[in-house]
Coordinates of C-alpha atoms (C1' of nucleotides) in Angstrom, one line a residue:
Chain A
M1 CA -9.5 -24.2 5.5
D2 CA -10.7 -25.9 2.4
Q3 CA -14.0 -26.5 4.2
K4 CA -14.3 -22.9 5.5
A5 CA -13.2 -21.1 2.4
P6 CA -16.5 -21.7 0.5
W7 CA -18.4 -20.3 3.4
L8 CA -16.2 -17.2 3.5
I9 CA -16.4 -16.7 -0.2
K10 CA -20.1 -16.8 0.0
E11 CA -20.1 -14.3 2.8
I12 CA -17.8 -12.0 1.0
L13 CA -19.8 -12.3 -2.2
Q14 CA -22.9 -11.3 -0.3
A15 CA -21.2 -8.3 1.2
R16 CA -19.8 -7.4 -2.2
E17 CA -23.3 -7.5 -3.7
L18 CA -24.5 -5.1 -1.0
V19 CA -21.7 -2.7 -1.7
M20 CA -22.4 -2.8 -5.4
E21 CA -26.0 -2.0 -4.6
L22 CA -24.8 0.8 -2.5
Q23 CA -22.7 2.0 -5.3
T24 CA -25.7 2.3 -7.6
Q25 CA -27.5 4.4 -5.0
L26 CA -24.6 6.7 -4.5
N27 CA -24.7 10.2 -5.9
P28 CA -22.5 9.9 -9.0
S29 CA -21.0 13.3 -8.2
S30 CA -19.8 12.1 -4.9
F31 CA -16.2 11.7 -5.7
S32 CA -15.0 10.5 -2.3
G33 CA -18.1 8.3 -1.9
N34 CA -17.4 6.5 -5.2
V35 CA -13.7 6.1 -4.4
L36 CA -14.6 4.7 -1.0
V37 CA -17.0 2.2 -2.5
T38 CA -14.5 1.2 -5.1
K39 CA -12.0 0.6 -2.4
I40 CA -14.4 -1.5 -0.4
L41 CA -15.0 -3.6 -3.5
S42 CA -11.4 -3.9 -4.1
I43 CA -11.0 -5.3 -0.6
F44 CA -13.7 -7.8 -1.3
E45 CA -12.1 -8.8 -4.6
T46 CA -8.7 -9.2 -2.9
S47 CA -10.2 -11.3 -0.2
L48 CA -11.9 -13.5 -2.8
L49 CA -8.7 -13.9 -4.7
V50 CA -6.9 -14.9 -1.6
L51 CA -9.6 -17.3 -0.5
N52 CA -9.6 -18.9 -3.9
Q53 CA -5.9 -19.2 -3.7
V54 CA -6.1 -20.8 -0.3
K55 CA -8.8 -23.1 -1.6
M56 CA -6.7 -24.2 -4.5
E57 CA -3.7 -24.7 -2.4
S58 CA -5.6 -26.7 0.1
A59 CA -6.9 -28.9 -2.7
S60 CA -3.4 -29.4 -4.1
T61 CA -0.7 -31.4 -2.3
T62 CA 1.9 -29.6 -4.4
P63 CA 1.1 -25.9 -4.1
N64 CA 2.2 -24.1 -7.1
S65 CA 4.6 -21.3 -6.9
S66 CA 2.1 -18.7 -7.5
L67 CA 3.0 -15.7 -5.3
S68 CA -0.3 -14.1 -4.9
Q69 CA 0.2 -14.6 -1.3
F70 CA 2.5 -11.6 -1.5
G71 CA -0.8 -9.9 -1.6
G72 CA -0.4 -6.3 -2.6
S73 CA -2.6 -3.4 -1.9
P74 CA -6.0 -4.5 -0.8
L75 CA -6.9 -1.1 0.4
S76 CA -5.8 1.0 -2.3
N77 CA -5.7 -0.6 -5.6
C78 CA -8.8 -0.3 -7.7
G79 CA -7.8 -3.8 -8.7
S80 CA -4.8 -5.9 -8.7
D81 CA -4.1 -8.8 -10.8
F82 CA -2.1 -10.9 -8.4
S83 CA 0.4 -12.2 -10.8
P84 CA 3.6 -11.2 -9.1
D85 CA 6.7 -12.2 -11.0
V86 CA 8.9 -12.7 -8.0
S87 CA 12.6 -12.9 -8.2
R88 CA 15.6 -12.0 -6.2
T89 CA 18.5 -9.7 -7.0
R90 CA 22.0 -10.8 -6.6
K91 CA 22.0 -9.3 -3.1
G92 CA 19.0 -11.5 -2.3
I93 CA 16.6 -8.7 -2.3
V94 CA 13.2 -9.9 -3.3
R95 CA 11.5 -8.3 -6.2
W96 CA 8.2 -8.9 -7.8
T97 CA 5.7 -7.2 -10.1
E98 CA 2.0 -6.7 -9.8
Q99 CA -0.3 -5.5 -12.4
V100 CA -2.6 -2.9 -10.9
R101 CA -5.5 -1.2 -12.4
G102 CA -5.6 2.5 -12.2
C103 CA -8.7 4.3 -11.1
E104 CA -9.7 6.5 -13.9
H105 CA -12.4 8.2 -12.0
T106 CA -9.9 9.5 -9.5
G107 CA -8.1 11.3 -12.2
L108 CA -4.8 9.9 -11.0
E109 CA -1.9 9.3 -13.3
G110 CA -1.0 6.2 -11.5
P111 CA -2.6 3.5 -9.4
L112 CA -4.0 4.5 -6.1
D113 CA -2.0 4.6 -3.0
D114 CA -0.9 1.1 -2.0
G115 CA -0.9 1.9 1.7
Y116 CA 2.7 2.7 1.9
G117 CA 4.4 6.1 1.8
W118 CA 6.5 6.6 -1.2
R119 CA 8.7 9.4 -2.4
K120 CA 9.3 9.6 -6.1
Y121 CA 13.0 10.1 -6.9
G122 CA 13.2 9.6 -10.6
Q123 CA 11.5 8.9 -13.9
K124 CA 12.9 7.4 -17.0
D125 CA 11.8 6.7 -20.5
I126 CA 12.2 3.0 -21.1
L127 CA 13.3 1.8 -24.5
G128 CA 10.4 0.3 -26.4
A129 CA 7.9 1.4 -23.8
K130 CA 5.2 4.0 -24.5
Y131 CA 5.2 5.3 -21.0
P132 CA 8.0 6.3 -18.7
R133 CA 8.9 4.4 -15.6
A134 CA 8.7 6.1 -12.2
Y135 CA 10.9 5.3 -9.4
Y136 CA 9.9 5.5 -5.7
K137 CA 11.6 5.0 -2.4
C138 CA 10.0 4.5 0.9
S139 CA 9.2 7.8 2.6
Y140 CA 10.9 6.4 5.7
R141 CA 14.2 5.8 3.9
N142 CA 16.0 8.5 5.8
S143 CA 14.3 8.3 9.1
Q144 CA 14.1 4.6 9.4
D145 CA 16.5 3.3 6.8
C146 CA 13.7 1.5 5.1
L147 CA 15.1 0.3 1.8
A148 CA 11.8 -0.6 0.1
M149 CA 11.4 0.8 -3.4
K150 CA 9.0 0.4 -6.2
Q151 CA 8.8 1.2 -9.8
V152 CA 5.6 2.1 -11.6
Q153 CA 5.0 1.9 -15.3
R154 CA 1.8 2.2 -17.2
S155 CA 1.2 -0.8 -19.3
D156 CA 1.7 -0.5 -23.1
Q157 CA -1.1 -2.9 -23.9
N158 CA -3.6 -1.4 -21.5
S159 CA -3.1 2.1 -20.5
S160 CA -5.4 1.7 -17.6
M161 CA -3.1 -0.9 -16.1
F162 CA 0.1 -0.2 -14.2
N163 CA 3.0 -2.6 -13.7
V164 CA 4.2 -2.0 -10.2
T165 CA 7.5 -3.6 -9.3
Y166 CA 8.3 -3.8 -5.6
I167 CA 11.9 -4.1 -4.6
G168 CA 13.0 -4.8 -1.1
K169 CA 11.2 -5.2 2.2
H170 CA 9.8 -2.4 4.3
T171 CA 11.7 -2.3 7.5
C172 CA 10.1 0.8 8.7
I173 CA 7.6 0.6 11.5
E174 CA 5.4 2.6 13.7
T175 CA 7.4 3.6 16.7
P176 CA 6.2 3.0 20.2
E177 CA 5.7 6.7 20.5
L178 CA 3.5 6.7 17.5
L179 CA 1.6 3.7 18.6
S180 CA 0.9 5.3 21.9
G181 CA -0.3 8.4 20.2
Q182 CA 2.6 10.5 21.5
Y183 CA 4.7 10.4 18.4
T184 CA 4.5 13.4 16.2
P185 CA 5.9 12.7 12.8
N186 CA 7.4 15.4 10.8
K187 CA 5.4 16.9 8.0
Q188 CA 6.9 14.6 5.4
E189 CA 6.0 11.6 7.4
Q190 CA 2.6 12.9 8.1
I191 CA 1.9 13.3 4.4
H192 CA 3.5 10.1 3.3
G193 CA 3.4 8.2 6.4
H194 CA 2.3 4.6 6.2
R195 CA 1.8 1.7 8.3
Q196 CA 3.2 -1.6 8.8
I197 CA 0.5 -4.2 9.2
Y198 CA 2.6 -7.2 9.9
Q199 CA 6.1 -6.1 10.6
E200 CA 7.6 -5.7 14.0
R201 CA 11.1 -4.5 14.5
R202 CA 12.1 -7.0 17.0
E203 CA 15.1 -9.0 17.8
D204 CA 12.9 -11.9 17.8
R205 CA 11.7 -12.2 14.3
S206 CA 10.0 -15.5 14.6
L207 CA 6.6 -14.1 14.4
E208 CA 7.4 -12.2 11.2
E209 CA 8.8 -15.4 9.8
T210 CA 5.7 -17.3 10.7
Y211 CA 3.6 -14.7 8.9
I212 CA 5.7 -14.5 5.9
N213 CA 5.8 -18.2 5.6
F214 CA 2.1 -18.2 5.8
Q215 CA 1.9 -15.7 3.0
A216 CA 4.3 -17.3 0.7
P217 CA 5.1 -20.9 1.6
T218 CA 7.2 -21.3 -1.4
V219 CA 9.4 -18.3 -0.7
Q220 CA 10.9 -18.9 2.6
V221 CA 12.6 -16.1 4.4
S222 CA 15.4 -17.7 6.3
K223 CA 18.4 -15.5 6.1
A224 CA 18.5 -12.9 8.8
K225 CA 20.4 -10.5 6.7
D226 CA 18.0 -10.9 3.9
K227 CA 15.1 -10.0 6.1
Q228 CA 16.2 -6.5 6.2
L229 CA 15.9 -6.2 2.5
E230 CA 13.0 -8.2 1.4
S231 CA 9.7 -6.8 1.1
F232 CA 6.2 -8.1 1.0
P233 CA 3.4 -5.7 0.4
S234 CA 1.1 -5.5 3.3
F235 CA -1.7 -7.9 3.3
S236 CA -5.0 -7.6 5.0
I237 CA -5.8 -11.0 6.3
Y238 CA -3.8 -10.5 9.3
S239 CA -5.3 -7.3 10.3
T240 CA -8.8 -8.6 9.4
T241 CA -8.4 -11.5 11.7
T242 CA -6.8 -9.7 14.6
S243 CA -9.2 -6.8 14.5
V244 CA -12.2 -9.0 14.4
Q245 CA -10.8 -10.8 17.3
Q246 CA -9.9 -7.7 19.1
P247 CA -12.5 -5.2 18.4
A248 CA -11.2 -3.0 21.2
N249 CA -8.5 -2.0 18.9
I250 CA -10.9 -0.3 16.6
G251 CA -10.5 3.4 16.5
N252 CA -7.4 3.6 18.6
G253 CA -5.2 4.4 15.7
L254 CA -3.8 1.0 15.4
E255 CA -4.1 -1.4 12.6
T256 CA -7.4 -2.1 11.2
R257 CA -6.6 -1.8 7.5
G258 CA -8.2 -3.6 4.7
N259 CA -11.2 -5.0 6.4
H260 CA -14.7 -4.4 7.4
L261 CA -13.7 -3.0 10.8
M262 CA -11.3 -0.7 9.2
I263 CA -14.1 0.6 7.2
S264 CA -16.1 1.1 10.3
S265 CA -13.1 2.9 11.8
M266 CA -12.7 5.1 8.8
K267 CA -16.3 5.8 8.8
N268 CA -16.2 7.1 12.3
E269 CA -13.5 9.4 11.4
M270 CA -14.8 10.5 8.1
F271 CA -18.3 11.1 9.3
H272 CA -17.3 12.8 12.4
S273 CA -19.3 15.8 11.4
P274 CA -22.1 14.7 9.2
T275 CA -23.4 18.1 8.5
S276 CA -20.1 19.4 7.5
T277 CA -19.0 19.5 3.9
H278 CA -15.5 18.7 5.0
I279 CA -14.1 15.9 6.9
S280 CA -12.2 16.9 9.9
A281 CA -8.5 16.7 9.7
P282 CA -7.1 13.8 11.7
T283 CA -5.9 14.6 15.1
T284 CA -3.6 11.7 15.7
P285 CA -0.8 10.3 13.8
G286 CA -2.6 7.1 13.5
S287 CA -5.6 8.6 12.0
N288 CA -3.4 10.7 9.9
H289 CA -2.0 7.7 8.3
R290 CA -5.2 6.1 7.9
M291 CA -6.6 9.1 6.1
H292 CA -3.7 9.0 3.8
N293 CA -3.9 5.3 3.2
F294 CA -7.5 5.5 2.7
G295 CA -7.6 8.4 0.4
G296 CA -4.7 7.9 -1.9
Y297 CA -5.7 11.0 -3.7
H298 CA -5.0 13.3 -0.9
S299 CA -2.4 13.8 1.8
G300 CA -2.2 14.0 5.5
G301 CA -4.3 16.8 6.9
E302 CA -5.8 17.8 3.7
L303 CA -9.5 17.5 3.4
L304 CA -11.7 15.4 1.4
Q305 CA -14.6 17.2 -0.1
T306 CA -18.0 15.6 -0.5
T307 CA -21.6 16.4 0.1
A308 CA -23.2 16.0 3.4
D309 CA -26.0 14.0 1.8
S310 CA -23.8 11.5 0.3
L311 CA -21.8 11.1 3.5
E312 CA -24.8 10.5 5.6
E313 CA -26.2 8.2 3.0
L314 CA -23.0 6.3 2.9
D315 CA -22.8 6.3 6.7
Q316 CA -26.1 4.7 7.0
M317 CA -25.5 2.1 4.3
I318 CA -22.1 1.1 5.7
S319 CA -23.6 0.9 9.2
S320 CA -26.2 -1.4 7.9
L321 CA -23.6 -3.4 6.2
L322 CA -21.5 -3.7 9.2
A323 CA -24.3 -4.4 11.7
P324 CA -24.6 -8.1 10.9
I325 CA -20.8 -8.5 11.0
A326 CA -20.6 -6.8 14.3
T327 CA -23.5 -8.7 15.7
S328 CA -22.1 -12.0 14.5
S329 CA -18.8 -11.2 16.1
A330 CA -20.2 -9.9 19.3
N331 CA -22.6 -12.7 19.8
N332 CA -19.9 -15.1 19.0
D333 CA -22.3 -17.0 16.9
H334 CA -19.8 -17.2 14.1
P335 CA -20.2 -20.5 12.4
M336 CA -16.5 -21.1 12.9
D337 CA -14.5 -21.2 16.1
G338 CA -11.9 -18.6 16.9
S339 CA -10.5 -16.9 13.9
P340 CA -13.0 -16.6 11.1
W341 CA -10.2 -17.7 8.8
G342 CA -9.7 -20.8 10.8
W343 CA -6.1 -20.0 11.4
D344 CA -4.5 -19.5 14.7
F345 CA -2.2 -16.5 14.8
P346 CA 0.5 -15.9 17.3
E347 CA -0.9 -14.1 20.4
D348 CA 1.8 -11.6 20.4
Y349 CA 1.0 -10.5 16.9
S350 CA -2.4 -9.4 17.7
H351 CA -1.0 -7.1 20.3
S352 CA 0.6 -5.2 17.6
Y353 CA -2.6 -4.0 16.2
Chain B
dA1 C1' 10.5 28.1 4.4
dC2 C1' 9.8 23.6 3.7
dC3 C1' 9.0 19.6 1.1
dA4 C1' 7.8 16.7 -2.9
dT5 C1' 8.3 16.3 -7.7
dT6 C1' 10.7 17.0 -11.9
dT7 C1' 14.4 16.4 -14.9
dG8 C1' 19.0 16.4 -16.7
dA9 C1' 23.4 14.4 -15.5
dC10 C1' 25.9 10.8 -13.8
dC11 C1' 26.8 5.9 -12.6
dA12 C1' 26.6 0.8 -13.1
dT13 C1' 25.8 -3.1 -15.7
dC14 C1' 25.5 -5.7 -19.8
Chain C
dG1 C1' 27.9 2.3 -26.2
dA2 C1' 23.2 1.5 -24.9
dT3 C1' 20.2 1.2 -21.3
dG4 C1' 18.3 1.2 -16.8
dG5 C1' 18.8 3.2 -12.3
dT6 C1' 20.0 6.9 -9.1
dC7 C1' 21.4 11.5 -7.7
dA8 C1' 20.7 16.1 -6.8
dA9 C1' 19.8 20.9 -8.3
dA10 C1' 15.8 23.3 -10.0
dT11 C1' 11.2 24.0 -9.7
dG12 C1' 6.6 24.4 -7.9
dG13 C1' 3.1 23.9 -4.4
dT14 C1' 1.6 24.7 0.2

DNA sequence: ACCATTTGACCATC
DNA sequence: GATGGTCAAATGGT
């Protein structure tokens, strides 16, 4: 990996440059276009952070306990300073904090959607803090007993930053019905639905353990009972890898989050009607979720508004961006064998996406 | 009508 | 008792 990381970093930097160029050419009034570009840049930054982390750990025989592997919200955050302060509660529930930049141009009060569905259940003024702390539970708490929670508080020092504390692990999953496109979530789940990139509710948890260990080698998950309670924000490397390896999954409503191909997938949905000033409402639960995850500033079947011109413009630009990637993948002339990350992932896992 | 958010009250911990 | 965290009725949006 230490040998491949520089190459990957270089590639990502190139892609990032292109997107930045794209950003300069975008119509400034194109709200959704700018948000999309910002998110793409965020994905690149996240990938770079991770690669740097991998590089550093490869170079070190004693990996530090940095927990950036916990990842965070590659899709949604305008930026995330991966400095999670991870600890455990008495019950063994993992808990960590990320600093996330808000996206001022979105007009949101808080950081953008982190890819999960959350329901706010409280807000509290905190002693000595300028801003209140908001409390969120997983949207699937009732339907799937998912115990994940998070707390969001605007930073006192920098009001554009948010401290996001995650508590507990998401145990919610997409049901088989949902995966097959037959599942119809209730309205609440449609609006706040989210996806589990890496989790499988299985008796055999070995794959999950493998993945988690990969993410955070210094925070081993070994107690079965704890697994139900610990949470790791979704992370995009897995889906990146698997979707690259299995392009057939693209567009089938399965996982393609946080990577180029997801962008392609989103693009197909979003630009379904290039002459329309609206984007068609998603027609499948999967796309529903994706829309939600992507947007952050809208929900479920609601519509993004933008101009046809900017959409077409963005469509063309993203297509040109994706072309070399797709070509590289299709021709199998990737400079590296197998996974572009150089890691071998369990076969079963890729089936999940 | 349904659902998410708000907000005051209540509970748990220190 | 002070503070943080959670509950649940009220409120507002769709």
